[in-house]
Amino acid sequence: MDARIHQQGRAERSRRGPASERELRRALRAVYFAVAALRHSPRSPRVSQAVSEASTAVASLPPGFVAEALYRLIGTIEDCHRAGTAGSTRLDERWRTATAAVRLAG
C-alpha cells in the first residue's frame, strides 16, 4: 500500500514541475531537524514526529535526485531511531549525498 501511495504522490508532483526555492528550503529544514532530533535523543518520540514532518516536506518536491537523496536520508534516520543509535556510518554517508545533491541542483 505504501508503494502505491508514493507512486501516486510522485505522479502528482511530476505534474507540478520543478521545486520552488521555498519548498526546497522547507524540506531541507525539516530533514535537518529530524537529524538533529535523532542526534539529541535517538529514542525520543520527537524523532518520529520530525521524520513524519520531513517526509511530508520532501513529498512536496518533484521527483529527482534531490528528493530521492532526502528520502533515503529519512529512511536511514528511521533505521537509527529504531535501533536507538544517534548516528551511523550510513547516516553520515546519506547526509553527505543529500548535501551534494542539493548543491548540484542549485
Protein backbone atom coordinates (compact mmCIF):
# COMPACT_ATOMS: atom_id res chain seq x y z
CA MET A 1 0.00 0.00 0.00
CA ASP A 2 2.84 2.43 0.83
CA ALA A 3 4.34 1.91 -2.61
CA ARG A 4 1.04 2.82 -4.24
CA ILE A 5 0.75 5.97 -2.13
CA HIS A 6 4.30 7.02 -3.02
CA GLN A 7 3.64 6.27 -6.69
CA GLN A 8 0.53 8.46 -6.69
CA GLY A 9 2.41 11.21 -4.91
CA ARG A 10 5.21 11.08 -7.45
CA ALA A 11 2.72 11.28 -10.33
CA GLU A 12 1.10 14.32 -8.76
CA ARG A 13 4.43 16.05 -8.09
CA SER A 14 5.64 15.43 -11.63
CA ARG A 15 2.69 17.44 -12.94
CA ARG A 16 3.76 20.43 -10.87
CA GLY A 17 7.16 20.99 -12.43
CA PRO A 18 10.43 21.95 -10.70
CA ALA A 19 10.57 22.65 -6.99
CA SER A 20 10.37 26.19 -5.84
CA GLU A 21 13.15 27.53 -3.68
CA ARG A 22 10.71 27.81 -0.79
CA GLU A 23 9.68 24.12 -1.00
CA LEU A 24 13.30 23.04 -1.15
CA ARG A 25 14.26 25.15 1.88
CA ARG A 26 11.28 23.80 3.81
CA ALA A 27 12.24 20.20 3.00
CA LEU A 28 15.89 20.76 3.90
CA ARG A 29 14.98 22.40 7.20
CA ALA A 30 12.61 19.55 8.10
CA VAL A 31 15.23 16.90 7.31
CA TYR A 32 17.86 18.85 9.26
CA PHE A 33 15.55 18.96 12.30
CA ALA A 34 14.96 15.21 12.02
CA VAL A 35 18.71 14.58 12.06
CA ALA A 36 19.14 17.00 14.97
CA ALA A 37 16.34 15.29 16.93
CA LEU A 38 17.95 11.90 16.30
CA ARG A 39 21.37 13.09 17.43
CA HIS A 40 19.95 14.77 20.53
CA SER A 41 17.81 11.86 21.73
CA PRO A 42 17.66 8.82 19.44
CA ARG A 43 14.85 7.06 21.29
CA SER A 44 12.61 10.10 21.71
CA PRO A 45 9.13 10.18 20.16
CA ARG A 46 10.15 13.59 18.84
CA VAL A 47 12.29 11.80 16.25
CA SER A 48 9.23 10.02 14.83
CA GLN A 49 7.37 13.32 14.67
CA ALA A 50 10.32 15.04 12.96
CA VAL A 51 10.63 12.19 10.45
CA SER A 52 6.92 12.49 9.65
CA GLU A 53 7.25 16.24 9.10
CA ALA A 54 10.35 15.73 6.95
CA SER A 55 8.60 13.10 4.82
CA THR A 56 5.69 15.47 4.25
CA ALA A 57 8.03 18.30 3.27
CA VAL A 58 10.06 16.13 0.89
CA ALA A 59 6.82 14.86 -0.68
CA SER A 60 6.19 18.41 -1.90
CA LEU A 61 9.34 18.24 -4.04
CA PRO A 62 9.19 16.97 -7.61
CA PRO A 63 10.81 13.59 -8.21
CA GLY A 64 14.52 13.77 -8.89
CA PHE A 65 17.88 13.14 -7.34
CA VAL A 66 17.38 15.70 -4.55
CA ALA A 67 14.08 14.20 -3.43
CA GLU A 68 15.50 10.68 -3.70
CA ALA A 69 18.58 11.58 -1.65
CA LEU A 70 16.41 13.18 1.03
CA TYR A 71 14.04 10.19 1.13
CA ARG A 72 16.99 7.85 1.59
CA LEU A 73 18.33 10.04 4.38
CA ILE A 74 14.93 9.98 6.08
CA GLY A 75 14.86 6.19 5.83
CA THR A 76 18.26 6.00 7.47
CA ILE A 77 17.10 8.33 10.24
CA GLU A 78 14.19 5.96 10.86
CA ASP A 79 16.56 2.97 10.96
CA CYS A 80 18.80 4.69 13.52
CA HIS A 81 15.76 5.68 15.59
CA ARG A 82 14.52 2.08 15.64
CA ALA A 83 17.98 0.90 16.67
CA GLY A 84 18.24 3.63 19.30
CA THR A 85 21.50 5.00 17.95
CA ALA A 86 22.35 8.65 17.46
CA GLY A 87 24.28 8.07 14.28
CA SER A 88 25.90 5.61 11.94
CA THR A 89 28.32 5.49 9.08
CA ARG A 90 25.41 5.09 6.67
CA LEU A 91 23.69 8.15 8.16
CA ASP A 92 26.86 10.19 7.60
CA GLU A 93 27.11 8.92 4.01
CA ARG A 94 23.47 9.69 3.27
CA TRP A 95 23.89 13.17 4.79
CA ARG A 96 26.86 13.88 2.50
CA THR A 97 24.97 12.53 -0.51
CA ALA A 98 21.94 14.69 0.23
CA THR A 99 24.01 17.84 0.67
CA ALA A 100 25.89 17.12 -2.56
CA ALA A 101 22.59 16.59 -4.42
CA VAL A 102 21.28 19.92 -3.17
CA ARG A 103 24.47 21.71 -4.22
CA LEU A 104 24.35 20.13 -7.68
CA ALA A 105 20.70 21.04 -8.13
CA GLY A 106 21.27 24.65 -7.07
